[in-house]
Each structure stands twice: as structure tokens, then as C-alpha cells.
GROMACS .gro file of C-alpha atoms in nm:
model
  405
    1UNK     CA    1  -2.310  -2.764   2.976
    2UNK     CA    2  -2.062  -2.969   2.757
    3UNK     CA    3  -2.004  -3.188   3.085
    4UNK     CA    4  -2.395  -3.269   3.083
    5UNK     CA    5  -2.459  -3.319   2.700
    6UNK     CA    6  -2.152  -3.605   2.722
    7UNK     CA    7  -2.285  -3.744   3.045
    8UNK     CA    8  -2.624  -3.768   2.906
    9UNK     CA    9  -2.505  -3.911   2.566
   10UNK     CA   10  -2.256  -4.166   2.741
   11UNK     CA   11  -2.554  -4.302   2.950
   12UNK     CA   12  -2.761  -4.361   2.647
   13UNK     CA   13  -2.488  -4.507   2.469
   14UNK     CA   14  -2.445  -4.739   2.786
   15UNK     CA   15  -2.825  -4.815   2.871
   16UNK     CA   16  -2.925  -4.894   2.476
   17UNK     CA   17  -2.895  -5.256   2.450
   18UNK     CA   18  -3.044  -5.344   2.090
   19UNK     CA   19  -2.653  -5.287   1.934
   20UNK     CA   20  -2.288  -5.307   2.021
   21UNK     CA   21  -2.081  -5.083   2.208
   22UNK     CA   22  -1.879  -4.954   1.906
   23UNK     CA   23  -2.205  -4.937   1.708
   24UNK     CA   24  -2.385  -4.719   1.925
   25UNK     CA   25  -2.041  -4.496   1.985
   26UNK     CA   26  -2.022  -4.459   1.608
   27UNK     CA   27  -2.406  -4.365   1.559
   28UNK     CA   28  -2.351  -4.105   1.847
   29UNK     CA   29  -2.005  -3.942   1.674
   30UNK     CA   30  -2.174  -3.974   1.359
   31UNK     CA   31  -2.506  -3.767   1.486
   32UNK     CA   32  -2.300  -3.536   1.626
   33UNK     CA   33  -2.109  -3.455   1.292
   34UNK     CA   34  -2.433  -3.429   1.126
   35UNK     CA   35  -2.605  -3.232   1.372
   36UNK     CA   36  -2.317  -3.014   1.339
   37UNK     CA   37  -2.292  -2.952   1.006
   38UNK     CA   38  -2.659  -2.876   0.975
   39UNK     CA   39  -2.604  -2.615   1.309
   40UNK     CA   40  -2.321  -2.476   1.061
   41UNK     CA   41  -2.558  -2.442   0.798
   42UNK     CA   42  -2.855  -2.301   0.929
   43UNK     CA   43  -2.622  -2.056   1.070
   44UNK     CA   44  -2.401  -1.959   0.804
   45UNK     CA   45  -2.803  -1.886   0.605
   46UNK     CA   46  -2.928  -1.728   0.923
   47UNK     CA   47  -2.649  -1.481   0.943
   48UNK     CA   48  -2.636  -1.443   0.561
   49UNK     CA   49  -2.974  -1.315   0.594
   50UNK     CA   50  -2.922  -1.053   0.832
   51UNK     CA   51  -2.630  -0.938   0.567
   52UNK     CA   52  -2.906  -0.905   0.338
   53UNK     CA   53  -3.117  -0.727   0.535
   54UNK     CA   54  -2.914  -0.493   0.691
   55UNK     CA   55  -2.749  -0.366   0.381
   56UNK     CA   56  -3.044  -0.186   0.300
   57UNK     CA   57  -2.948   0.059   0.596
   58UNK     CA   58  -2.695   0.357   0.613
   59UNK     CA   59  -2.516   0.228   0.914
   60UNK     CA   60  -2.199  -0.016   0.759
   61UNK     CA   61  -2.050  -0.144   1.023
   62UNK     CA   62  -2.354  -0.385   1.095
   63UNK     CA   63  -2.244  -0.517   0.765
   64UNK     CA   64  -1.909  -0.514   0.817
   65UNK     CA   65  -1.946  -0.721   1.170
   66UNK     CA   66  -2.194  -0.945   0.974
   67UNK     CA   67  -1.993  -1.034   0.720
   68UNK     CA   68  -1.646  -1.032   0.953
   69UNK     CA   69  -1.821  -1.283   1.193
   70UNK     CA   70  -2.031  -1.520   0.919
   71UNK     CA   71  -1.753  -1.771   0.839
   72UNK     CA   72  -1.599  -1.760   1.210
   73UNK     CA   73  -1.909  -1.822   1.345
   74UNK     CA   74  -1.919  -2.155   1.099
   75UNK     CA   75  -1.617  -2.258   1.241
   76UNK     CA   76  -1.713  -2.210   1.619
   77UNK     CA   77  -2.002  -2.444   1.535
   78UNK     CA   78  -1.766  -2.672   1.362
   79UNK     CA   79  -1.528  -2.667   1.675
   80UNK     CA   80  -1.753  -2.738   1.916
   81UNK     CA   81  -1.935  -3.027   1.735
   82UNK     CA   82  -1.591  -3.214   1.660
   83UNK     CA   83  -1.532  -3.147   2.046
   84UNK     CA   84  -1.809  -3.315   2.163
   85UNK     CA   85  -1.791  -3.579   1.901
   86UNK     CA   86  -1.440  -3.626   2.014
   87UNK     CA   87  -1.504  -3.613   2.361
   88UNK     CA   88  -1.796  -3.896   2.307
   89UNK     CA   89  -1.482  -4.103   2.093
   90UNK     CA   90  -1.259  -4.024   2.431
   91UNK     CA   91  -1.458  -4.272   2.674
   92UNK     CA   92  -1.459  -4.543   2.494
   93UNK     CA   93  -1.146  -4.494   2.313
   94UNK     CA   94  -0.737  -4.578   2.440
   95UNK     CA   95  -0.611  -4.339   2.143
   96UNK     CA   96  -0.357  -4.075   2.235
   97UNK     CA   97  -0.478  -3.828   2.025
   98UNK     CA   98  -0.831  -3.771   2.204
   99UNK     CA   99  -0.615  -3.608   2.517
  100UNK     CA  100  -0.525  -3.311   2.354
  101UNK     CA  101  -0.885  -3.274   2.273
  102UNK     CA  102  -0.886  -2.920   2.585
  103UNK     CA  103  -0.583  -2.798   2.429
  104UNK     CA  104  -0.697  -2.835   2.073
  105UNK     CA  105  -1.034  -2.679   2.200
  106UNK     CA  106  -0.889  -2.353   2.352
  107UNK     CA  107  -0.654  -2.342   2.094
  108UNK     CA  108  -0.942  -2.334   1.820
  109UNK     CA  109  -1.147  -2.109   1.988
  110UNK     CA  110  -0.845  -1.824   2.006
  111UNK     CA  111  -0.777  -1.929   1.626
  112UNK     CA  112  -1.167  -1.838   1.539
  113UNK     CA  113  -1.190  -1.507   1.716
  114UNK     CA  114  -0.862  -1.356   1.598
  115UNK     CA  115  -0.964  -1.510   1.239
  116UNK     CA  116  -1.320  -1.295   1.332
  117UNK     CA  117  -1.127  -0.993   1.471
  118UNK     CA  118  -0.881  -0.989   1.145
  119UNK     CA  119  -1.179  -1.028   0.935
  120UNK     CA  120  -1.340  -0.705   1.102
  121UNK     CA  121  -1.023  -0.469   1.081
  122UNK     CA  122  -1.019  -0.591   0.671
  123UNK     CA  123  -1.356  -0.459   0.665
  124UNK     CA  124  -1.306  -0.135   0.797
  125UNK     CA  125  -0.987  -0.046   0.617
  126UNK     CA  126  -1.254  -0.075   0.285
  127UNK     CA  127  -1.475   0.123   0.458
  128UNK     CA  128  -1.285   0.422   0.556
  129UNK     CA  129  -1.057   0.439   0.253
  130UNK     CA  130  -1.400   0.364  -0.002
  131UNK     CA  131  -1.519   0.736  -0.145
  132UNK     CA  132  -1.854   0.524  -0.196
  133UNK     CA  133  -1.882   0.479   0.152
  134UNK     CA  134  -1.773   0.735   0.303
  135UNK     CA  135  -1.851   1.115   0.250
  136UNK     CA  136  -1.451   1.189   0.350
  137UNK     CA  137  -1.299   0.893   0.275
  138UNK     CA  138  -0.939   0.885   0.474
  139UNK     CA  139  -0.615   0.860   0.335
  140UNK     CA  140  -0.476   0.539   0.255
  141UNK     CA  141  -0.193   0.486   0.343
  142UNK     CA  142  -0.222   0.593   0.699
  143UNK     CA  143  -0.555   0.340   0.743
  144UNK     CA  144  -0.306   0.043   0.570
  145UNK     CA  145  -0.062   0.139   0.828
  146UNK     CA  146  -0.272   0.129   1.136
  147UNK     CA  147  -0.478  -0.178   1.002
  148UNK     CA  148  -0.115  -0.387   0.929
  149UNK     CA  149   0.007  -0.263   1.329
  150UNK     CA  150  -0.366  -0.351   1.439
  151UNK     CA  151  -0.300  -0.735   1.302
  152UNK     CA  152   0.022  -0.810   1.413
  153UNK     CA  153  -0.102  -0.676   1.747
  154UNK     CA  154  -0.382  -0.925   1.804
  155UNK     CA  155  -0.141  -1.202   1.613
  156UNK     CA  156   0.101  -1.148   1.893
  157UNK     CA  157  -0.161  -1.130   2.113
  158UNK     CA  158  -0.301  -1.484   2.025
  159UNK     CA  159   0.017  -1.649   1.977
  160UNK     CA  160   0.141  -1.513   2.385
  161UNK     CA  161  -0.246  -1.628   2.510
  162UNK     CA  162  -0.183  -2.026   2.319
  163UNK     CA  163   0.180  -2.071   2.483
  164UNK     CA  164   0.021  -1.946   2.835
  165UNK     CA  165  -0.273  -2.182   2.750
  166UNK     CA  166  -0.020  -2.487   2.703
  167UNK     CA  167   0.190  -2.433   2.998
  168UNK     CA  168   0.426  -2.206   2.890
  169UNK     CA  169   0.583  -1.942   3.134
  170UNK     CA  170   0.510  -1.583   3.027
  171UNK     CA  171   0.805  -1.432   3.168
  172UNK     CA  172   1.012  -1.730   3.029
  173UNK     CA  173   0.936  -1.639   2.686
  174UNK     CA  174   0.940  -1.239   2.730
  175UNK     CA  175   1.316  -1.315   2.895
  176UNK     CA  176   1.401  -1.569   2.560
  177UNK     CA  177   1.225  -1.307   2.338
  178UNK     CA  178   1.462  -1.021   2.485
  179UNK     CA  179   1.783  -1.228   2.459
  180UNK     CA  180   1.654  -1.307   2.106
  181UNK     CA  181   1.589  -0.969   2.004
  182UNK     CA  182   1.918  -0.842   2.034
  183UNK     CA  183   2.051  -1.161   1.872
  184UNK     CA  184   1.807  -1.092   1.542
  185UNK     CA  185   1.909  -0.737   1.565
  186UNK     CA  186   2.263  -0.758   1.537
  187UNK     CA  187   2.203  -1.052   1.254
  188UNK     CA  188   1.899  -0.851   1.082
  189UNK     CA  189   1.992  -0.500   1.118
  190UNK     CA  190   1.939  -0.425   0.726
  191UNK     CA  191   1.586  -0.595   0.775
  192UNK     CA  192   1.476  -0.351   1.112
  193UNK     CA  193   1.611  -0.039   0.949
  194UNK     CA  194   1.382  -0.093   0.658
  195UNK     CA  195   1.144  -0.200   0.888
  196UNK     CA  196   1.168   0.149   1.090
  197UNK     CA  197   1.214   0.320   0.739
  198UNK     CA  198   0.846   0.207   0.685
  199UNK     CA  199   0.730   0.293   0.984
  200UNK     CA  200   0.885   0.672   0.990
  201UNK     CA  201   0.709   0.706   0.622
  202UNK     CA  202   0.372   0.585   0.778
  203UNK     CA  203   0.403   0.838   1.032
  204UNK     CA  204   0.582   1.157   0.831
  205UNK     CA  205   0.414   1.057   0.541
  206UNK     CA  206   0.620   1.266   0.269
  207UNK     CA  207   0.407   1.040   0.018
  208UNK     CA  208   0.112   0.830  -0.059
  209UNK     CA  209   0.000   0.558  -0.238
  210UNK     CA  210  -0.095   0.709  -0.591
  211UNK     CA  211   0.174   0.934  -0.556
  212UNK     CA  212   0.448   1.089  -0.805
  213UNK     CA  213   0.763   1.086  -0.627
  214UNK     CA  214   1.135   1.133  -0.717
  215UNK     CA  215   1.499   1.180  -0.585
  216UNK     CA  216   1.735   1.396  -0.672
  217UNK     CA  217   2.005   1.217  -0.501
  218UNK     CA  218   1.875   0.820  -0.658
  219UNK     CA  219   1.769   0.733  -0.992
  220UNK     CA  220   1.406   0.717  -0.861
  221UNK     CA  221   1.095   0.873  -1.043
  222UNK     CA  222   0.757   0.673  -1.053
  223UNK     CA  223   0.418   0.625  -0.960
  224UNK     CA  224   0.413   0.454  -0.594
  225UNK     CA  225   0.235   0.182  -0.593
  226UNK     CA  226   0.245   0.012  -0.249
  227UNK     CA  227   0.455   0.030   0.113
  228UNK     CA  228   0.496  -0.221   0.306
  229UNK     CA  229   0.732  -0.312   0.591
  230UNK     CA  230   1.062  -0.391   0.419
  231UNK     CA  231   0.988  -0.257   0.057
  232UNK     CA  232   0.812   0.019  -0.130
  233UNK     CA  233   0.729  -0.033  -0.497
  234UNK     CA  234   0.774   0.226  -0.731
  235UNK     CA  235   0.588   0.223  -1.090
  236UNK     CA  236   0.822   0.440  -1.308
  237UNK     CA  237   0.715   0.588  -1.576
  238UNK     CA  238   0.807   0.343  -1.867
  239UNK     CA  239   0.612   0.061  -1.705
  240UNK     CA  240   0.855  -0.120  -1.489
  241UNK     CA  241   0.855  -0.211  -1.071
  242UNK     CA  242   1.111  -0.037  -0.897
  243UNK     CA  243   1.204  -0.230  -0.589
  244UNK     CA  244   1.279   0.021  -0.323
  245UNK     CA  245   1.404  -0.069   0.084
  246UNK     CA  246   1.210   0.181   0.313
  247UNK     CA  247   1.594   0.252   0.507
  248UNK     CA  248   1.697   0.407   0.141
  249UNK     CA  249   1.412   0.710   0.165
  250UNK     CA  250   1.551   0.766   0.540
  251UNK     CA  251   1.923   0.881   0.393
  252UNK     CA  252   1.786   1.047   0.072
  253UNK     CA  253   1.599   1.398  -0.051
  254UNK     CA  254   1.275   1.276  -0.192
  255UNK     CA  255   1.042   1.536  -0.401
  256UNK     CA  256   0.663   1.481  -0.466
  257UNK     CA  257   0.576   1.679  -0.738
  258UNK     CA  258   0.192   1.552  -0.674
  259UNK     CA  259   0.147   1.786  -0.397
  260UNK     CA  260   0.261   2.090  -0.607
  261UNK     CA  261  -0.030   2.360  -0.607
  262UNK     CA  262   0.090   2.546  -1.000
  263UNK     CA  263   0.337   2.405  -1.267
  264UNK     CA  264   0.546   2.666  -1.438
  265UNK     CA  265   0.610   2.793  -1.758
  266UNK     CA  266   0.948   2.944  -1.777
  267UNK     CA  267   1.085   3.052  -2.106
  268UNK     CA  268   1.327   3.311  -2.263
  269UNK     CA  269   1.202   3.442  -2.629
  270UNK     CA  270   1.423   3.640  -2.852
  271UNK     CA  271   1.333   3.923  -3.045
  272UNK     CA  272   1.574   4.070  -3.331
  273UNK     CA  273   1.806   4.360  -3.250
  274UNK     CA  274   1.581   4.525  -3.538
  275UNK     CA  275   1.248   4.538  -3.299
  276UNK     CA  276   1.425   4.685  -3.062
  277UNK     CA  277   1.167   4.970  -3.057
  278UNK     CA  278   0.863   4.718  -3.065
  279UNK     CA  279   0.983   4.568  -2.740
  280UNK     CA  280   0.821   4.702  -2.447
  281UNK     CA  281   0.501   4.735  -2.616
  282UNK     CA  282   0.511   4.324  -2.715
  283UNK     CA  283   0.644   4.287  -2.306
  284UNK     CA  284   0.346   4.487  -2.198
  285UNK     CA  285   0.097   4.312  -2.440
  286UNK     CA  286   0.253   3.938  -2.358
  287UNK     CA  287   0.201   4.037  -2.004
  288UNK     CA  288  -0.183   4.201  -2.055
  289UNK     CA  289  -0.237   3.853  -2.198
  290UNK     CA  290  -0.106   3.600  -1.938
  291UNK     CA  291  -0.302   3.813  -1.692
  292UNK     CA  292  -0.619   3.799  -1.895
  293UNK     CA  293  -0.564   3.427  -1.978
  294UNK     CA  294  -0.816   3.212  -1.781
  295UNK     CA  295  -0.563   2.905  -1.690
  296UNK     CA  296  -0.273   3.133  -1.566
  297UNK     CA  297  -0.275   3.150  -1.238
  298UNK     CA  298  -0.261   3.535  -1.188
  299UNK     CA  299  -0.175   3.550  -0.790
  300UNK     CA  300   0.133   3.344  -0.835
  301UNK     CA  301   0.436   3.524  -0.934
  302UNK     CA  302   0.412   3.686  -1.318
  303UNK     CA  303   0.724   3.814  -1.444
  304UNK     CA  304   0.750   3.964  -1.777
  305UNK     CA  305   1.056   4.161  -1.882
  306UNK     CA  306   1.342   4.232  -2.140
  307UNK     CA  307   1.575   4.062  -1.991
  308UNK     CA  308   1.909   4.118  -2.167
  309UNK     CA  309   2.123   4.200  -2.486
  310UNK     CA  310   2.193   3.828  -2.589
  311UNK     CA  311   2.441   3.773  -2.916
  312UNK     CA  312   2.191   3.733  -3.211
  313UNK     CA  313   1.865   3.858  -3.008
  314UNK     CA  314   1.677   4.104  -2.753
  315UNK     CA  315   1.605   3.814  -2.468
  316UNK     CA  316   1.258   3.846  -2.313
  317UNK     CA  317   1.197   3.662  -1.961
  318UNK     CA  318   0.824   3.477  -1.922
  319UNK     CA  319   0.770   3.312  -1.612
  320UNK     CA  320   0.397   3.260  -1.464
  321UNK     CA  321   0.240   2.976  -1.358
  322UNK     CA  322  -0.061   2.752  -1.515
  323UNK     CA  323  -0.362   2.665  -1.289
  324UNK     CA  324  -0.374   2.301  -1.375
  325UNK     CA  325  -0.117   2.062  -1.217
  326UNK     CA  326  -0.206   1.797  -1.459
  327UNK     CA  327   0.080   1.707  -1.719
  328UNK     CA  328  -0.108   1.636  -1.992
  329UNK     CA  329  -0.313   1.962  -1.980
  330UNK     CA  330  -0.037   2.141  -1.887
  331UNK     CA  331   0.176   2.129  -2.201
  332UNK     CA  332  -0.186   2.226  -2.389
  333UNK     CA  333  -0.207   2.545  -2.176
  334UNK     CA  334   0.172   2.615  -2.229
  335UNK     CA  335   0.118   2.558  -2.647
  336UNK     CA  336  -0.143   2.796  -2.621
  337UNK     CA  337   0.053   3.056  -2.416
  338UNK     CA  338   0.340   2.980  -2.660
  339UNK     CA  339   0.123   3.084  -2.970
  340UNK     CA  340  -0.038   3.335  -2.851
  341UNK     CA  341   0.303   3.487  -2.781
  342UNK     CA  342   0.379   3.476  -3.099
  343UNK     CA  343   0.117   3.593  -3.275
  344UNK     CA  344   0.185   3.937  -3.094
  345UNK     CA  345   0.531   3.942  -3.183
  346UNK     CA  346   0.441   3.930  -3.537
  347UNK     CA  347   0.165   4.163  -3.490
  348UNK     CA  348   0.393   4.402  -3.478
  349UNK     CA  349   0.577   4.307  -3.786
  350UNK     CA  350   0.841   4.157  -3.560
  351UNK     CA  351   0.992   3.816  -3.557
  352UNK     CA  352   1.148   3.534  -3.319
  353UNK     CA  353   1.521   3.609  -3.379
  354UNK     CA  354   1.741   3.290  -3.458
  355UNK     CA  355   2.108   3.237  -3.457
  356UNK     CA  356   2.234   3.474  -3.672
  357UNK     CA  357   2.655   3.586  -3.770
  358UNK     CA  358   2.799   3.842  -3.983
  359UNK     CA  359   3.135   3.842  -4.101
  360UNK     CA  360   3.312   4.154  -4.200
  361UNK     CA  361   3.592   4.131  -4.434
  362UNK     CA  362   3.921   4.335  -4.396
  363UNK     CA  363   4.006   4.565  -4.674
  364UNK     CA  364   4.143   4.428  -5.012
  365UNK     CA  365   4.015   4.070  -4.956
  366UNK     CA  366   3.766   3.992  -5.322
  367UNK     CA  367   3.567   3.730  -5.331
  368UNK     CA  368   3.552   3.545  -5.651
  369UNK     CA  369   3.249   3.460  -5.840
  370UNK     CA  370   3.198   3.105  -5.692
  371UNK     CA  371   3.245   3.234  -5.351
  372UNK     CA  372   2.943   3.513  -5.340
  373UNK     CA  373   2.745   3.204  -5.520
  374UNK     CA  374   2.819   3.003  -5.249
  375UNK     CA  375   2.733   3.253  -5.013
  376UNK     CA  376   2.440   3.326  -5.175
  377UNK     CA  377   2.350   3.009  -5.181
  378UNK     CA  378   2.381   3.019  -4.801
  379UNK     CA  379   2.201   3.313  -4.753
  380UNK     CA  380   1.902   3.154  -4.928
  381UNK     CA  381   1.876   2.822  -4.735
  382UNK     CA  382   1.919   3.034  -4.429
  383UNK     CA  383   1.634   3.275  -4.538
  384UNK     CA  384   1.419   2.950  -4.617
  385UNK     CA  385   1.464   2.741  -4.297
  386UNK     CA  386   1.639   2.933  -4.037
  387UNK     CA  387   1.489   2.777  -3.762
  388UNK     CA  388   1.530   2.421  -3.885
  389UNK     CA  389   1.897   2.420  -3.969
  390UNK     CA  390   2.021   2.694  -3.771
  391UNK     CA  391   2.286   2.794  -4.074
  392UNK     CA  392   2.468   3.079  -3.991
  393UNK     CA  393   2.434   3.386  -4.223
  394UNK     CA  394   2.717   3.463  -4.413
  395UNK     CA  395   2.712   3.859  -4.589
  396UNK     CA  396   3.009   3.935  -4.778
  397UNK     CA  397   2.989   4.280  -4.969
  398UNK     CA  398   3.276   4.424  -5.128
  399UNK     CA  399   3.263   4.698  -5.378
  400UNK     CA  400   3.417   4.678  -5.745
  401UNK     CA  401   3.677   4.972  -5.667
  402UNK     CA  402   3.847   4.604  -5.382
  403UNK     CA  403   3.720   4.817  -5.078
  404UNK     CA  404   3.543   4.619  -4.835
  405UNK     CA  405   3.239   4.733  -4.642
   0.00000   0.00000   0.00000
């Protein structure tokens, strides 16, 4: 068909008589580019149309294939125009550049339908990861992964199909590419192993974009952000990117407290040696209430007990777990698990025991005046804000007869 348009155009341009030879090339070219460029347009508004229309419909992948082929088409329209316009140029023309005009059209076509086919597997990444497009939307980071393999599939694909359009022997450049392989992997080894590093997280996936992750063996806690190929990027939590090569998470423990079904609330509460009677009525009335609370999570493991005969208090052991796995909410649901505690320890006319000494003097030791002030004066601040300053308690009592108690 090209062959016939070019035939047909070079015998007008040879039969027309009124101008010159270059005149009636340059009219032709020039009707060509125009004709082109309104071909483009009409186009690019014909197909922009459709997009219109069919987004009114449930199915979106006719607007995904719409909108993936609108600007390739363009360029198809563009590429063949400049072809034939070059092809006109060609007859009547001693330039060297017009011979590549084959090459540079295969070329260009392969260019325009990977550009089309790139365009399409962009389009249905959004779809399938877009929770406004799709009921089940799928995860991320596996669709990111199988989208990036998908393009540097067709890339290589393209690139092999151009060097076997220009001449090039296949198995020539598979042989070179082999011989070069090893040569880039002895020089780039750091560069493949976080390559592969990326790859094994794509397919184990121990995390996800969105994800909180940290190590235990690395000084790496964050918010991940984005994998790619070489690097992952890690948002920790004061703000700043944390570079990390995929090889590292290969070598290293990695926890991802986002996948956690319960946080925990594990705390040891004191009680004063005085309450020891009150305790296993408070231990069975702290326990009544974490099972009656509505954000404990009851079927995880509740463990409420005296736990042991600590130095300055009767220990008691409280360990459940909240329903809520958010942080923020957690800390309210522990506060209110915290005071609620509380307020049955002192419903009892108990308290929360604090650090507490007593020092017994031997016998015949006095203390002066100024010494029971002071330790008065001890007693006092400890009595006022025991918690606070954590003052040890001082009693010296020694009767007037120089025996001390």
C-alpha cells in the first residue's frame, strides 16, 4: 500500500508541469506533514471520545486500553506520515540520511507498541492495587513486582527484536551477553545480591509497602516506604529516609510488628506488705475486670496472680492483651486498664506500695535532738511525695530509759 501511495504521488509530482521539480516535491512533503498531523488529530479526539464514553461503564480495562493506546496511536500516525514524506524526499533526493528511512521505520514502529504495551501494564497496576476500583484490591507490592519484571521483559524483548532487525546475529549477542554476564557478575556482585535480595522479598514477602518493620540485629525501625531493585527505603519514625540494600534483609532477623493480631499490656503492681490480706480479693477483682472490659481481648492469654514477696511490696503479675493493634489507642486502653486497677486497690483501703526502708538501731545508740528532726523531716517529705522522690523512710525510735526498739 505504501509502495502505491509513493508511486502514485511520484507520478504526479513528475506529470505536473505548471512548477519546478523541487517545488512540487516540497508541496507533496509538505501535504503529507499536514495531512498527517490532522490524521493525528482527528485521532487523538476520536479515541478521546471513546475514553469518554466508555467510562460510563463498569468494565475498566476498555479504559485502561483506551487511554494506554491514545498517545501511541498519535505517534503511529506520526511515523507513518514522516515515512512517506521521507520516502517522497528519497527520489528526488542524494542525502544519506533518507536510506535509513526502513530501519528508522521498523525501529519506530517496535518503539510505539512497547511505549503502548508499557502504557497498558501502568494502567493495570492502578487498577488492581485502587480499593476504588476494585472490590479486593491486591496487595501492592506483589502487583509493583510483577508490573517492574513485566517491563523489563518486553524492554528486553524490543531491544533483542531492533538488533535482529538491523542485522545483528541473535546467537552472537546471546554468546557476548553470556561472556558478559559473568564479567558484570564478578565486577557487580554487591549490585546482583541486592538485586536477588529484592527479588526474594517480592516473592517471601515478610513486608509490604505501608509496613512497620524493624531488626533486632540493625538499627532499623520505620515505616517502609518503597522497594525497588537495589534499595528499600525506610521512613523511621522521627521523619528521616533510611537507605536500606535489599542483600542486608537477606543476612538479618527482621520483625513486622504490623501483622501482630493483639498488643500487650504487661505490668507488675505492688501492693504493701500491710494488704497482705486484701490481696487475692483485689487479684480476683483486677481479673473480673479485664475479663469484663470490652477492649481486652479475653481469648488471648489472661494472667492475673500474686506473683512474689518483692523487698518493699506484695508483686502482682497483669498480663492480657488489648484488642486494638493501633498505638495510639493502645496506650488509651492501657491508661484505662491502669486506673481502673487502681481504683480497686484503694477500694479496699489499700495502696500502691513504693520504695520503702527501715533502719533498726542497735542498743545504746541516742539520737540527738537534730537528728529525730531531721528524720522527721524525712519522714514528712516521704509521706508527702513518695512516689515523686522515692526518699527512703527513715524510723528511728529509741526510748528515754537508751534502749532501742
Amino acid at each position: 500500500m505504501i509502495g502505491d501511495v509513493v508511486a502514485m504521488v511520484n507520478g504526479w509530482i513528475q506529470n505536473f508541469g505548471l512548477l519546478s521539480e523541487s517545488w512540487r516535491v516540497g508541496i507533496v512533503v509538505f501535504a503529507l506533514v499536514f495531512g498527517t498531523a490532522t490524521v493525528a488529530y482527528i485521532a487523538s479526539h476520536i479515541i478521546g471520545a471513546l475514553e469518554r464514553k466508555f467510562s460510563d461503564t463498569k468494565n475498566l480495562w476498555d479504559d485502561a486500553i483506551l487511554h494506554a493506546a491514545r498517545k501511541p496511536v498519535v505517534a503511529f500516525v506520526w511515523l507513518q506520515g514522516v515515512y512517506w514524506a521521507a520516502e517522497v524526499a528519497h527520489r528526488y533526493s542524494d542525502a544519506e540520511i533518507f536510506t535509513a528511512n526502513d530501519a528508522v521505520l521498523r525501529m519506530g514502529f517496535v518503539f510505539v507498541l512497547v511505549w503502548a504495551v508499557l502504557r497498558l501494564i501502568k494502567e493495570g497496576e492502578g487498577i488492581l492495587v485502587s480499593p476504588l476500583k476494585m472490590q479486593k484490591p491486591m496487595d501492592y507490592t506483589t502487583v509493583n513486582a510483577v508490573s517492574k519484571l513485566s517491563r523489563a521483559v518486553v524492554i528486553i524483548t524490543a531491544v533483542l527484536t531492533v538488533m535482529q532487525s538491523l542485522g545483528y546475529s541473535m546467537s552472537g549477542v546471546l554468546a557476548f551477553g553470556g561472556v558478559g554476564g559473568i564479567a558484570v557478575g564478578f565486577a557487580a556482585k554487591d549490585l546482583l545480591a541486592n538485586f536477588f535480595g529484592g527479588f526474594i522479598i517480592h516473592l517471601d514477602r515478610p513486608f509490604k509497602v505501608g509496613d512497620w518493620v524493624r531488626s533486632p540485629d540493625r538499627n532499623i525501625e520505620g515505616t517502609v516506604e518503597h522497594i525497588g531493585w537495589r534499595l528499600t527505603t525506610v521512613r523511621t519514625f522521627d521523619k528521616r529516609p533510611l537507605y536500606v540494600p535489599n542483600a542486608v534483609f537477606t543476612t538479618i532477623a527482621v520483625e513486622n510488628p504490623s501483622r501482630m493480631t493483639n498488643r500487650r499490656i504487661y505490668e507488675t503492681i505492688g501492693i504493701r506488705y500491710a494488704d497482705v490480706s486484701q490481696m487475692a480479693t483485689i487479684v480476683d477483682d483486677i481479673r473480673a475486670m479485664l475479663e469484663q472490659h470490652e477492649d481486652i481481648d479475653s481469648e488471648q492469654t489472661l494472667i492475673v496472680n500474686f506473683l512474689e514477696f518483692n523487698a518493699s511490696s506484695l508483686d502482682i503479675m497483669v498480663y492480657t492483651f488489648t484488642k486494638t493493634v493501633q498505638w495510639v489507642r493502645f496506650h488509651e486502653v492501657k491508661q484505662d486498664v491502669l486506673l481502673k486497677i487502681s481504683d480497686i486497690i484503694e477500694g479496699y483501703g489499700a495502696e500502691v506500695a513504693f520504695p520503702t526502708r527501715t533502719l533498726h538501731l542497735p542498743e545504746g545508740v541516742r539520737l540527738t535532738g537534730a537528728d529525730r528532726d531531721r528524720g522527721r523531716d524525712a519522714e514528712a517529705s516521704s509521706e508527702e511525695a513518695p512516689a515523686k522522690t522515692g526518699q527512703r523512710q527513715i524510723t528511728g525510735e529509741v526510748e528515754e530509759s537508751g534502749d532501742a526498739e
